[in-house]
């Protein structure tokens, strides 16, 4: 068991966790510096700075934030050939995603569409009735980019796990860790996550062998 300073159980380390560590040396890996370089090469300056800003804002709330799924898969697969302009960016927060999206709206404008059942929120950046404050949003990004370089929206998701009480019904959702959030996803190559917090910028999480399957062309 893993306990906090009050001796309350907050997690567990299993034998499987330890056994997996012994084999890490044989698995493919990416250093954070290499990922950071690929992000800078693949994103336009405004998108890159926006992700930096999100990492900084979540850190102020003592949250941890990751960009996950297809974005990371295609970033590793295609690198600079990736067309980020047409990609959705799914962002998982170990914290309250709706509260964070509303904070970003209060600071920089746009419109937030919350989904309380699943603890998710969509931050719309292209809503003409609720415009983004471009001057404020881009003021500290040290770039000459324009507002049209921003993605149309960002999806913020609270890290969660899901339980199904019966076939075909909607799941019961509970807040969880990034590891369990990634575990509920469909394919191993979609279980990759990049940390956006400044102290861990570009750190890659690969709990389920997604990089190995990506390199071998396996859909698992």
PDB file of N, CA and C in Angstrom, residues 19-120:
ATOM      1  N   UNK A  19       7.457  -6.133 -11.557  1.00  0.00           N
ATOM      2  CA  UNK A  19       7.974  -7.002 -12.619  1.00  0.00           C
ATOM      3  C   UNK A  19       8.150  -6.226 -13.919  1.00  0.00           C
ATOM      4  N   UNK A  20       7.194  -5.331 -14.209  1.00  0.00           N
ATOM      5  CA  UNK A  20       7.275  -4.539 -15.446  1.00  0.00           C
ATOM      6  C   UNK A  20       8.511  -3.653 -15.451  1.00  0.00           C
ATOM      7  N   UNK A  21       8.942  -3.190 -14.271  1.00  0.00           N
ATOM      8  CA  UNK A  21      10.131  -2.343 -14.200  1.00  0.00           C
ATOM      9  C   UNK A  21      11.375  -3.082 -14.668  1.00  0.00           C
ATOM     10  N   UNK A  22      11.440  -4.398 -14.421  1.00  0.00           N
ATOM     11  CA  UNK A  22      12.636  -5.151 -14.787  1.00  0.00           C
ATOM     12  C   UNK A  22      12.844  -5.187 -16.291  1.00  0.00           C
ATOM     13  N   UNK A  23      11.759  -5.046 -17.045  1.00  0.00           N
ATOM     14  CA  UNK A  23      11.857  -5.193 -18.495  1.00  0.00           C
ATOM     15  C   UNK A  23      11.868  -3.862 -19.220  1.00  0.00           C
ATOM     16  N   UNK A  24      11.907  -2.751 -18.492  1.00  0.00           N
ATOM     17  CA  UNK A  24      11.819  -1.445 -19.138  1.00  0.00           C
ATOM     18  C   UNK A  24      12.987  -1.173 -20.065  1.00  0.00           C
ATOM     19  N   UNK A  25      14.156  -1.739 -19.772  1.00  0.00           N
ATOM     20  CA  UNK A  25      15.344  -1.457 -20.583  1.00  0.00           C
ATOM     21  C   UNK A  25      15.201  -1.954 -22.010  1.00  0.00           C
ATOM     22  N   UNK A  26      14.302  -2.932 -22.231  1.00  0.00           N
ATOM     23  CA  UNK A  26      14.131  -3.483 -23.577  1.00  0.00           C
ATOM     24  C   UNK A  26      13.047  -2.769 -24.365  1.00  0.00           C
ATOM     25  N   UNK A  27      12.342  -1.847 -23.724  1.00  0.00           N
ATOM     26  CA  UNK A  27      11.251  -1.153 -24.399  1.00  0.00           C
ATOM     27  C   UNK A  27      11.746   0.122 -25.062  1.00  0.00           C
ATOM     28  N   UNK A  28      11.155   0.504 -26.204  1.00  0.00           N
ATOM     29  CA  UNK A  28      11.537   1.767 -26.841  1.00  0.00           C
ATOM     30  C   UNK A  28      11.136   2.939 -25.964  1.00  0.00           C
ATOM     31  N   UNK A  29      11.902   4.004 -26.011  1.00  0.00           N
ATOM     32  CA  UNK A  29      11.585   5.158 -25.172  1.00  0.00           C
ATOM     33  C   UNK A  29      11.936   6.435 -25.907  1.00  0.00           C
ATOM     34  N   UNK A  30      11.331   7.519 -25.484  1.00  0.00           N
ATOM     35  CA  UNK A  30      11.611   8.850 -26.003  1.00  0.00           C
ATOM     36  C   UNK A  30      11.994   9.742 -24.828  1.00  0.00           C
ATOM     37  N   UNK A  31      13.067  10.476 -24.956  1.00  0.00           N
ATOM     38  CA  UNK A  31      13.426  11.436 -23.932  1.00  0.00           C
ATOM     39  C   UNK A  31      12.538  12.676 -24.075  1.00  0.00           C
ATOM     40  N   UNK A  32      12.284  13.326 -22.945  1.00  0.00           N
ATOM     41  CA  UNK A  32      11.417  14.497 -22.953  1.00  0.00           C
ATOM     42  C   UNK A  32      11.937  15.575 -23.896  1.00  0.00           C
ATOM     43  N   UNK A  33      13.275  15.705 -23.989  1.00  0.00           N
ATOM     44  CA  UNK A  33      13.853  16.725 -24.867  1.00  0.00           C
ATOM     45  C   UNK A  33      13.510  16.446 -26.333  1.00  0.00           C
ATOM     46  N   UNK A  34      13.501  15.160 -26.703  1.00  0.00           N
ATOM     47  CA  UNK A  34      13.170  14.799 -28.082  1.00  0.00           C
ATOM     48  C   UNK A  34      11.701  15.075 -28.381  1.00  0.00           C
ATOM     49  N   UNK A  35      10.842  14.782 -27.419  1.00  0.00           N
ATOM     50  CA  UNK A  35       9.424  15.058 -27.593  1.00  0.00           C
ATOM     51  C   UNK A  35       9.186  16.561 -27.678  1.00  0.00           C
ATOM     52  N   UNK A  36       9.860  17.320 -26.815  1.00  0.00           N
ATOM     53  CA  UNK A  36       9.702  18.772 -26.829  1.00  0.00           C
ATOM     54  C   UNK A  36      10.115  19.345 -28.185  1.00  0.00           C
ATOM     55  N   UNK A  37      11.181  18.825 -28.746  1.00  0.00           N
ATOM     56  CA  UNK A  37      11.636  19.297 -30.057  1.00  0.00           C
ATOM     57  C   UNK A  37      10.608  18.972 -31.129  1.00  0.00           C
ATOM     58  N   UNK A  38      10.043  17.765 -31.058  1.00  0.00           N
ATOM     59  CA  UNK A  38       9.052  17.370 -32.058  1.00  0.00           C
ATOM     60  C   UNK A  38       7.785  18.221 -31.939  1.00  0.00           C
ATOM     61  N   UNK A  39       7.381  18.547 -30.723  1.00  0.00           N
ATOM     62  CA  UNK A  39       6.228  19.425 -30.539  1.00  0.00           C
ATOM     63  C   UNK A  39       6.476  20.784 -31.178  1.00  0.00           C
ATOM     64  N   UNK A  40       7.662  21.332 -30.967  1.00  0.00           N
ATOM     65  CA  UNK A  40       7.972  22.654 -31.510  1.00  0.00           C
ATOM     66  C   UNK A  40       8.004  22.629 -33.030  1.00  0.00           C
ATOM     67  N   UNK A  41       8.471  21.522 -33.617  1.00  0.00           N
ATOM     68  CA  UNK A  41       8.545  21.415 -35.069  1.00  0.00           C
ATOM     69  C   UNK A  41       7.175  21.176 -35.698  1.00  0.00           C
ATOM     70  N   UNK A  42       6.276  20.512 -34.973  1.00  0.00           N
ATOM     71  CA  UNK A  42       5.003  20.080 -35.553  1.00  0.00           C
ATOM     72  C   UNK A  42       3.885  21.099 -35.385  1.00  0.00           C
ATOM     73  N   UNK A  43       3.903  21.836 -34.281  1.00  0.00           N
ATOM     74  CA  UNK A  43       2.845  22.812 -34.012  1.00  0.00           C
ATOM     75  C   UNK A  43       3.219  24.176 -34.569  1.00  0.00           C
ATOM     76  N   UNK A  44       2.203  24.967 -34.912  1.00  0.00           N
ATOM     77  CA  UNK A  44       2.520  26.352 -35.236  1.00  0.00           C
ATOM     78  C   UNK A  44       2.831  27.082 -33.921  1.00  0.00           C
ATOM     79  N   UNK A  45       3.486  28.227 -33.980  1.00  0.00           N
ATOM     80  CA  UNK A  45       3.929  28.892 -32.742  1.00  0.00           C
ATOM     81  C   UNK A  45       2.807  29.184 -31.753  1.00  0.00           C
ATOM     82  N   UNK A  46       1.622  29.529 -32.254  1.00  0.00           N
ATOM     83  CA  UNK A  46       0.514  29.847 -31.357  1.00  0.00           C
ATOM     84  C   UNK A  46       0.021  28.589 -30.649  1.00  0.00           C
ATOM     85  N   UNK A  47      -0.134  27.503 -31.377  1.00  0.00           N
ATOM     86  CA  UNK A  47      -0.578  26.254 -30.762  1.00  0.00           C
ATOM     87  C   UNK A  47       0.430  25.776 -29.714  1.00  0.00           C
ATOM     88  N   UNK A  48       1.704  25.864 -30.059  1.00  0.00           N
ATOM     89  CA  UNK A  48       2.750  25.437 -29.136  1.00  0.00           C
ATOM     90  C   UNK A  48       2.699  26.270 -27.860  1.00  0.00           C
ATOM     91  N   UNK A  49       2.582  27.573 -28.018  1.00  0.00           N
ATOM     92  CA  UNK A  49       2.536  28.452 -26.857  1.00  0.00           C
ATOM     93  C   UNK A  49       1.254  28.252 -26.053  1.00  0.00           C
ATOM     94  N   UNK A  50       0.158  27.911 -26.731  1.00  0.00           N
ATOM     95  CA  UNK A  50      -1.099  27.667 -26.031  1.00  0.00           C
ATOM     96  C   UNK A  50      -0.969  26.459 -25.108  1.00  0.00           C
ATOM     97  N   UNK A  51      -0.346  25.385 -25.585  1.00  0.00           N
ATOM     98  CA  UNK A  51      -0.144  24.221 -24.735  1.00  0.00           C
ATOM     99  C   UNK A  51       0.770  24.559 -23.562  1.00  0.00           C
ATOM    100  N   UNK A  52       1.777  25.386 -23.822  1.00  0.00           N
ATOM    101  CA  UNK A  52       2.644  25.843 -22.736  1.00  0.00           C
ATOM    102  C   UNK A  52       1.827  26.597 -21.678  1.00  0.00           C
ATOM    103  N   UNK A  53       0.931  27.463 -22.158  1.00  0.00           N
ATOM    104  CA  UNK A  53       0.107  28.262 -21.258  1.00  0.00           C
ATOM    105  C   UNK A  53      -0.803  27.372 -20.429  1.00  0.00           C
ATOM    106  N   UNK A  54      -1.385  26.359 -21.055  1.00  0.00           N
ATOM    107  CA  UNK A  54      -2.256  25.432 -20.331  1.00  0.00           C
ATOM    108  C   UNK A  54      -1.468  24.718 -19.232  1.00  0.00           C
ATOM    109  N   UNK A  55      -0.247  24.298 -19.554  1.00  0.00           N
ATOM    110  CA  UNK A  55       0.589  23.667 -18.544  1.00  0.00           C
ATOM    111  C   UNK A  55       0.876  24.583 -17.373  1.00  0.00           C
ATOM    112  N   UNK A  56       1.136  25.844 -17.666  1.00  0.00           N
ATOM    113  CA  UNK A  56       1.423  26.808 -16.603  1.00  0.00           C
ATOM    114  C   UNK A  56       0.190  27.072 -15.739  1.00  0.00           C
ATOM    115  N   UNK A  57      -0.976  27.210 -16.395  1.00  0.00           N
ATOM    116  CA  UNK A  57      -2.197  27.507 -15.650  1.00  0.00           C
ATOM    117  C   UNK A  57      -2.618  26.326 -14.771  1.00  0.00           C
ATOM    118  N   UNK A  58      -2.472  25.109 -15.270  1.00  0.00           N
ATOM    119  CA  UNK A  58      -2.832  23.948 -14.446  1.00  0.00           C
ATOM    120  C   UNK A  58      -1.880  23.808 -13.264  1.00  0.00           C
ATOM    121  N   UNK A  59      -0.620  24.131 -13.472  1.00  0.00           N
ATOM    122  CA  UNK A  59       0.342  24.048 -12.374  1.00  0.00           C
ATOM    123  C   UNK A  59      -0.009  25.015 -11.257  1.00  0.00           C
ATOM    124  N   UNK A  60      -0.566  26.175 -11.615  1.00  0.00           N
ATOM    125  CA  UNK A  60      -0.971  27.139 -10.599  1.00  0.00           C
ATOM    126  C   UNK A  60      -2.081  26.593  -9.713  1.00  0.00           C
ATOM    127  N   UNK A  61      -2.870  25.652 -10.239  1.00  0.00           N
ATOM    128  CA  UNK A  61      -3.944  25.021  -9.473  1.00  0.00           C
ATOM    129  C   UNK A  61      -3.493  23.721  -8.814  1.00  0.00           C
ATOM    130  N   UNK A  62      -2.208  23.396  -8.953  1.00  0.00           N
ATOM    131  CA  UNK A  62      -1.660  22.133  -8.447  1.00  0.00           C
ATOM    132  C   UNK A  62      -2.306  20.925  -9.114  1.00  0.00           C
ATOM    133  N   UNK A  63      -2.706  21.102 -10.388  1.00  0.00           N
ATOM    134  CA  UNK A  63      -3.190  19.997 -11.195  1.00  0.00           C
ATOM    135  C   UNK A  63      -2.033  19.483 -12.058  1.00  0.00           C
ATOM    136  N   UNK A  64      -2.218  18.273 -12.585  1.00  0.00           N
ATOM    137  CA  UNK A  64      -1.307  17.745 -13.596  1.00  0.00           C
ATOM    138  C   UNK A  64      -2.101  17.575 -14.883  1.00  0.00           C
ATOM    139  N   UNK A  65      -1.501  17.947 -16.019  1.00  0.00           N
ATOM    140  CA  UNK A  65      -2.232  17.958 -17.279  1.00  0.00           C
ATOM    141  C   UNK A  65      -1.450  17.211 -18.350  1.00  0.00           C
ATOM    142  N   UNK A  66      -2.188  16.484 -19.184  1.00  0.00           N
ATOM    143  CA  UNK A  66      -1.596  15.685 -20.248  1.00  0.00           C
ATOM    144  C   UNK A  66      -2.381  15.892 -21.538  1.00  0.00           C
ATOM    145  N   UNK A  67      -1.687  15.850 -22.659  1.00  0.00           N
ATOM    146  CA  UNK A  67      -2.355  15.729 -23.949  1.00  0.00           C
ATOM    147  C   UNK A  67      -2.244  14.268 -24.340  1.00  0.00           C
ATOM    148  N   UNK A  68      -3.348  13.678 -24.805  1.00  0.00           N
ATOM    149  CA  UNK A  68      -3.430  12.223 -24.886  1.00  0.00           C
ATOM    150  C   UNK A  68      -3.984  11.768 -26.235  1.00  0.00           C
ATOM    151  N   UNK A  69      -3.906  10.452 -26.422  1.00  0.00           N
ATOM    152  CA  UNK A  69      -4.610   9.800 -27.513  1.00  0.00           C
ATOM    153  C   UNK A  69      -4.008  10.003 -28.885  1.00  0.00           C
ATOM    154  N   UNK A  70      -4.905  10.241 -29.861  1.00  0.00           N
ATOM    155  CA  UNK A  70      -4.494  10.315 -31.260  1.00  0.00           C
ATOM    156  C   UNK A  70      -3.460  11.382 -31.542  1.00  0.00           C
ATOM    157  N   UNK A  71      -3.524  12.498 -30.828  1.00  0.00           N
ATOM    158  CA  UNK A  71      -2.543  13.561 -31.010  1.00  0.00           C
ATOM    159  C   UNK A  71      -1.134  13.033 -30.768  1.00  0.00           C
ATOM    160  N   UNK A  72      -0.947  12.336 -29.651  1.00  0.00           N
ATOM    161  CA  UNK A  72       0.383  11.822 -29.300  1.00  0.00           C
ATOM    162  C   UNK A  72       0.791  10.720 -30.270  1.00  0.00           C
ATOM    163  N   UNK A  73      -0.131   9.828 -30.581  1.00  0.00           N
ATOM    164  CA  UNK A  73       0.146   8.744 -31.533  1.00  0.00           C
ATOM    165  C   UNK A  73       0.656   9.293 -32.857  1.00  0.00           C
ATOM    166  N   UNK A  74      -0.052  10.268 -33.414  1.00  0.00           N
ATOM    167  CA  UNK A  74       0.325  10.801 -34.713  1.00  0.00           C
ATOM    168  C   UNK A  74       1.575  11.670 -34.636  1.00  0.00           C
ATOM    169  N   UNK A  75       1.785  12.311 -33.489  1.00  0.00           N
ATOM    170  CA  UNK A  75       3.002  13.084 -33.308  1.00  0.00           C
ATOM    171  C   UNK A  75       4.224  12.174 -33.398  1.00  0.00           C
ATOM    172  N   UNK A  76       4.173  11.028 -32.726  1.00  0.00           N
ATOM    173  CA  UNK A  76       5.293  10.092 -32.753  1.00  0.00           C
ATOM    174  C   UNK A  76       5.407   9.394 -34.102  1.00  0.00           C
ATOM    175  N   UNK A  77       4.276   9.157 -34.742  1.00  0.00           N
ATOM    176  CA  UNK A  77       4.271   8.415 -35.999  1.00  0.00           C
ATOM    177  C   UNK A  77       4.747   9.256 -37.167  1.00  0.00           C
ATOM    178  N   UNK A  78       4.321  10.506 -37.217  1.00  0.00           N
ATOM    179  CA  UNK A  78       4.547  11.319 -38.405  1.00  0.00           C
ATOM    180  C   UNK A  78       5.472  12.507 -38.194  1.00  0.00           C
ATOM    181  N   UNK A  79       5.649  12.942 -36.959  1.00  0.00           N
ATOM    182  CA  UNK A  79       6.547  14.057 -36.700  1.00  0.00           C
ATOM    183  C   UNK A  79       6.168  15.304 -37.461  1.00  0.00           C
ATOM    184  N   UNK A  80       7.110  15.863 -38.199  1.00  0.00           N
ATOM    185  CA  UNK A  80       6.876  17.145 -38.862  1.00  0.00           C
ATOM    186  C   UNK A  80       5.907  17.053 -40.025  1.00  0.00           C
ATOM    187  N   UNK A  81       5.573  15.843 -40.473  1.00  0.00           N
ATOM    188  CA  UNK A  81       4.607  15.701 -41.566  1.00  0.00           C
ATOM    189  C   UNK A  81       3.167  15.788 -41.060  1.00  0.00           C
ATOM    190  N   UNK A  82       2.994  15.892 -39.761  1.00  0.00           N
ATOM    191  CA  UNK A  82       1.666  15.901 -39.166  1.00  0.00           C
ATOM    192  C   UNK A  82       0.979  17.246 -39.380  1.00  0.00           C
ATOM    193  N   UNK A  83      -0.272  17.193 -39.840  1.00  0.00           N
ATOM    194  CA  UNK A  83      -1.060  18.406 -40.024  1.00  0.00           C
ATOM    195  C   UNK A  83      -1.831  18.688 -38.747  1.00  0.00           C
ATOM    196  N   UNK A  84      -1.223  19.446 -37.835  1.00  0.00           N
ATOM    197  CA  UNK A  84      -1.860  19.735 -36.564  1.00  0.00           C
ATOM    198  C   UNK A  84      -3.063  20.652 -36.715  1.00  0.00           C
ATOM    199  N   UNK A  85      -3.170  21.345 -37.825  1.00  0.00           N
ATOM    200  CA  UNK A  85      -4.259  22.308 -37.994  1.00  0.00           C
ATOM    201  C   UNK A  85      -5.628  21.639 -37.975  1.00  0.00           C
ATOM    202  N   UNK A  86      -5.689  20.366 -38.370  1.00  0.00           N
ATOM    203  CA  UNK A  86      -6.981  19.693 -38.449  1.00  0.00           C
ATOM    204  C   UNK A  86      -7.177  18.698 -37.307  1.00  0.00           C
ATOM    205  N   UNK A  87      -6.298  18.703 -36.330  1.00  0.00           N
ATOM    206  CA  UNK A  87      -6.362  17.723 -35.259  1.00  0.00           C
ATOM    207  C   UNK A  87      -7.116  18.241 -34.050  1.00  0.00           C
ATOM    208  N   UNK A  88      -7.887  17.351 -33.437  1.00  0.00           N
ATOM    209  CA  UNK A  88      -8.472  17.641 -32.134  1.00  0.00           C
ATOM    210  C   UNK A  88      -7.415  17.391 -31.068  1.00  0.00           C
ATOM    211  N   UNK A  89      -7.399  18.235 -30.063  1.00  0.00           N
ATOM    212  CA  UNK A  89      -6.471  18.071 -28.961  1.00  0.00           C
ATOM    213  C   UNK A  89      -7.261  17.681 -27.724  1.00  0.00           C
ATOM    214  N   UNK A  90      -7.088  16.464 -27.264  1.00  0.00           N
ATOM    215  CA  UNK A  90      -7.758  15.977 -26.061  1.00  0.00           C
ATOM    216  C   UNK A  90      -6.799  16.121 -24.888  1.00  0.00           C
ATOM    217  N   UNK A  91      -7.246  16.830 -23.871  1.00  0.00           N
ATOM    218  CA  UNK A  91      -6.391  17.163 -22.741  1.00  0.00           C
ATOM    219  C   UNK A  91      -7.011  16.598 -21.469  1.00  0.00           C
ATOM    220  N   UNK A  92      -6.244  15.748 -20.784  1.00  0.00           N
ATOM    221  CA  UNK A  92      -6.701  15.104 -19.554  1.00  0.00           C
ATOM    222  C   UNK A  92      -6.057  15.796 -18.365  1.00  0.00           C
ATOM    223  N   UNK A  93      -6.884  16.093 -17.383  1.00  0.00           N
ATOM    224  CA  UNK A  93      -6.414  16.806 -16.191  1.00  0.00           C
ATOM    225  C   UNK A  93      -6.639  15.947 -14.964  1.00  0.00           C
ATOM    226  N   UNK A  94      -5.597  15.750 -14.189  1.00  0.00           N
ATOM    227  CA  UNK A  94      -5.751  15.154 -12.867  1.00  0.00           C
ATOM    228  C   UNK A  94      -6.177  16.298 -11.936  1.00  0.00           C
ATOM    229  N   UNK A  95      -7.460  16.535 -11.912  1.00  0.00           N
ATOM    230  CA  UNK A  95      -8.055  17.675 -11.233  1.00  0.00           C
ATOM    231  C   UNK A  95      -9.442  17.885 -11.819  1.00  0.00           C
ATOM    232  N   UNK A  96     -10.011  19.043 -11.630  1.00  0.00           N
ATOM    233  CA  UNK A  96     -11.361  19.352 -12.095  1.00  0.00           C
ATOM    234  C   UNK A  96     -11.299  20.023 -13.461  1.00  0.00           C
ATOM    235  N   UNK A  97     -11.621  19.261 -14.515  1.00  0.00           N
ATOM    236  CA  UNK A  97     -11.501  19.773 -15.878  1.00  0.00           C
ATOM    237  C   UNK A  97     -12.496  20.888 -16.158  1.00  0.00           C
ATOM    238  N   UNK A  98     -13.703  20.771 -15.627  1.00  0.00           N
ATOM    239  CA  UNK A  98     -14.709  21.804 -15.870  1.00  0.00           C
ATOM    240  C   UNK A  98     -14.292  23.112 -15.211  1.00  0.00           C
ATOM    241  N   UNK A  99     -13.834  23.025 -13.980  1.00  0.00           N
ATOM    242  CA  UNK A  99     -13.376  24.229 -13.281  1.00  0.00           C
ATOM    243  C   UNK A  99     -12.208  24.865 -14.007  1.00  0.00           C
ATOM    244  N   UNK A 100     -11.313  24.033 -14.554  1.00  0.00           N
ATOM    245  CA  UNK A 100     -10.171  24.590 -15.267  1.00  0.00           C
ATOM    246  C   UNK A 100     -10.610  25.281 -16.552  1.00  0.00           C
ATOM    247  N   UNK A 101     -11.520  24.654 -17.310  1.00  0.00           N
ATOM    248  CA  UNK A 101     -12.012  25.271 -18.542  1.00  0.00           C
ATOM    249  C   UNK A 101     -12.691  26.600 -18.237  1.00  0.00           C
ATOM    250  N   UNK A 102     -13.476  26.642 -17.178  1.00  0.00           N
ATOM    251  CA  UNK A 102     -14.154  27.887 -16.807  1.00  0.00           C
ATOM    252  C   UNK A 102     -13.153  28.960 -16.378  1.00  0.00           C
ATOM    253  N   UNK A 103     -12.067  28.529 -15.756  1.00  0.00           N
ATOM    254  CA  UNK A 103     -11.012  29.483 -15.402  1.00  0.00           C
ATOM    255  C   UNK A 103     -10.386  30.079 -16.663  1.00  0.00           C
ATOM    256  N   UNK A 104     -10.117  29.232 -17.651  1.00  0.00           N
ATOM    257  CA  UNK A 104      -9.527  29.714 -18.897  1.00  0.00           C
ATOM    258  C   UNK A 104     -10.477  30.669 -19.612  1.00  0.00           C
ATOM    259  N   UNK A 105     -11.771  30.355 -19.561  1.00  0.00           N
ATOM    260  CA  UNK A 105     -12.764  31.245 -20.167  1.00  0.00           C
ATOM    261  C   UNK A 105     -12.784  32.593 -19.461  1.00  0.00           C
ATOM    262  N   UNK A 106     -12.728  32.586 -18.144  1.00  0.00           N
ATOM    263  CA  UNK A 106     -12.767  33.847 -17.397  1.00  0.00           C
ATOM    264  C   UNK A 106     -11.533  34.693 -17.665  1.00  0.00           C
ATOM    265  N   UNK A 107     -10.411  34.046 -17.934  1.00  0.00           N
ATOM    266  CA  UNK A 107      -9.169  34.770 -18.177  1.00  0.00           C
ATOM    267  C   UNK A 107      -9.032  35.233 -19.621  1.00  0.00           C
ATOM    268  N   UNK A 108      -9.484  34.378 -20.572  1.00  0.00           N
ATOM    269  CA  UNK A 108      -9.155  34.624 -21.973  1.00  0.00           C
ATOM    270  C   UNK A 108     -10.355  34.625 -22.910  1.00  0.00           C
ATOM    271  N   UNK A 109     -11.560  34.449 -22.391  1.00  0.00           N
ATOM    272  CA  UNK A 109     -12.732  34.490 -23.253  1.00  0.00           C
ATOM    273  C   UNK A 109     -13.049  33.156 -23.871  1.00  0.00           C
ATOM    274  N   UNK A 110     -13.801  33.192 -24.975  1.00  0.00           N
ATOM    275  CA  UNK A 110     -14.285  31.962 -25.580  1.00  0.00           C
ATOM    276  C   UNK A 110     -15.545  31.491 -24.880  1.00  0.00           C
ATOM    277  N   UNK A 111     -15.955  30.280 -25.183  1.00  0.00           N
ATOM    278  CA  UNK A 111     -17.170  29.714 -24.575  1.00  0.00           C
ATOM    279  C   UNK A 111     -16.891  28.298 -24.103  1.00  0.00           C
ATOM    280  N   UNK A 112     -17.425  27.957 -22.941  1.00  0.00           N
ATOM    281  CA  UNK A 112     -17.234  26.628 -22.375  1.00  0.00           C
ATOM    282  C   UNK A 112     -18.550  25.865 -22.414  1.00  0.00           C
ATOM    283  N   UNK A 113     -18.489  24.645 -22.921  1.00  0.00           N
ATOM    284  CA  UNK A 113     -19.645  23.740 -22.896  1.00  0.00           C
ATOM    285  C   UNK A 113     -19.294  22.590 -21.956  1.00  0.00           C
ATOM    286  N   UNK A 114     -19.851  22.585 -20.734  1.00  0.00           N
ATOM    287  CA  UNK A 114     -19.526  21.518 -19.777  1.00  0.00           C
ATOM    288  C   UNK A 114     -20.431  20.304 -19.950  1.00  0.00           C
ATOM    289  N   UNK A 115     -19.903  19.148 -19.608  1.00  0.00           N
ATOM    290  CA  UNK A 115     -20.679  17.912 -19.564  1.00  0.00           C
ATOM    291  C   UNK A 115     -20.449  17.310 -18.182  1.00  0.00           C
ATOM    292  N   UNK A 116     -21.331  17.659 -17.248  1.00  0.00           N
ATOM    293  CA  UNK A 116     -21.092  17.331 -15.849  1.00  0.00           C
ATOM    294  C   UNK A 116     -21.137  15.833 -15.586  1.00  0.00           C
ATOM    295  N   UNK A 117     -21.934  15.093 -16.361  1.00  0.00           N
ATOM    296  CA  UNK A 117     -22.020  13.645 -16.127  1.00  0.00           C
ATOM    297  C   UNK A 117     -20.665  12.969 -16.276  1.00  0.00           C
ATOM    298  N   UNK A 118     -19.868  13.466 -17.248  1.00  0.00           N
ATOM    299  CA  UNK A 118     -18.578  12.841 -17.510  1.00  0.00           C
ATOM    300  C   UNK A 118     -17.401  13.716 -17.065  1.00  0.00           C
ATOM    301  N   UNK A 119     -17.701  14.832 -16.394  1.00  0.00           N
ATOM    302  CA  UNK A 119     -16.651  15.728 -15.900  1.00  0.00           C
ATOM    303  C   UNK A 119     -15.730  16.207 -17.026  1.00  0.00           C
ATOM    304  N   UNK A 120     -16.326  16.589 -18.150  1.00  0.00           N
ATOM    305  CA  UNK A 120     -15.572  17.094 -19.292  1.00  0.00           C
ATOM    306  C   UNK A 120     -16.076  18.472 -19.681  1.00  0.00           C
TER     307      UNK A 120
END
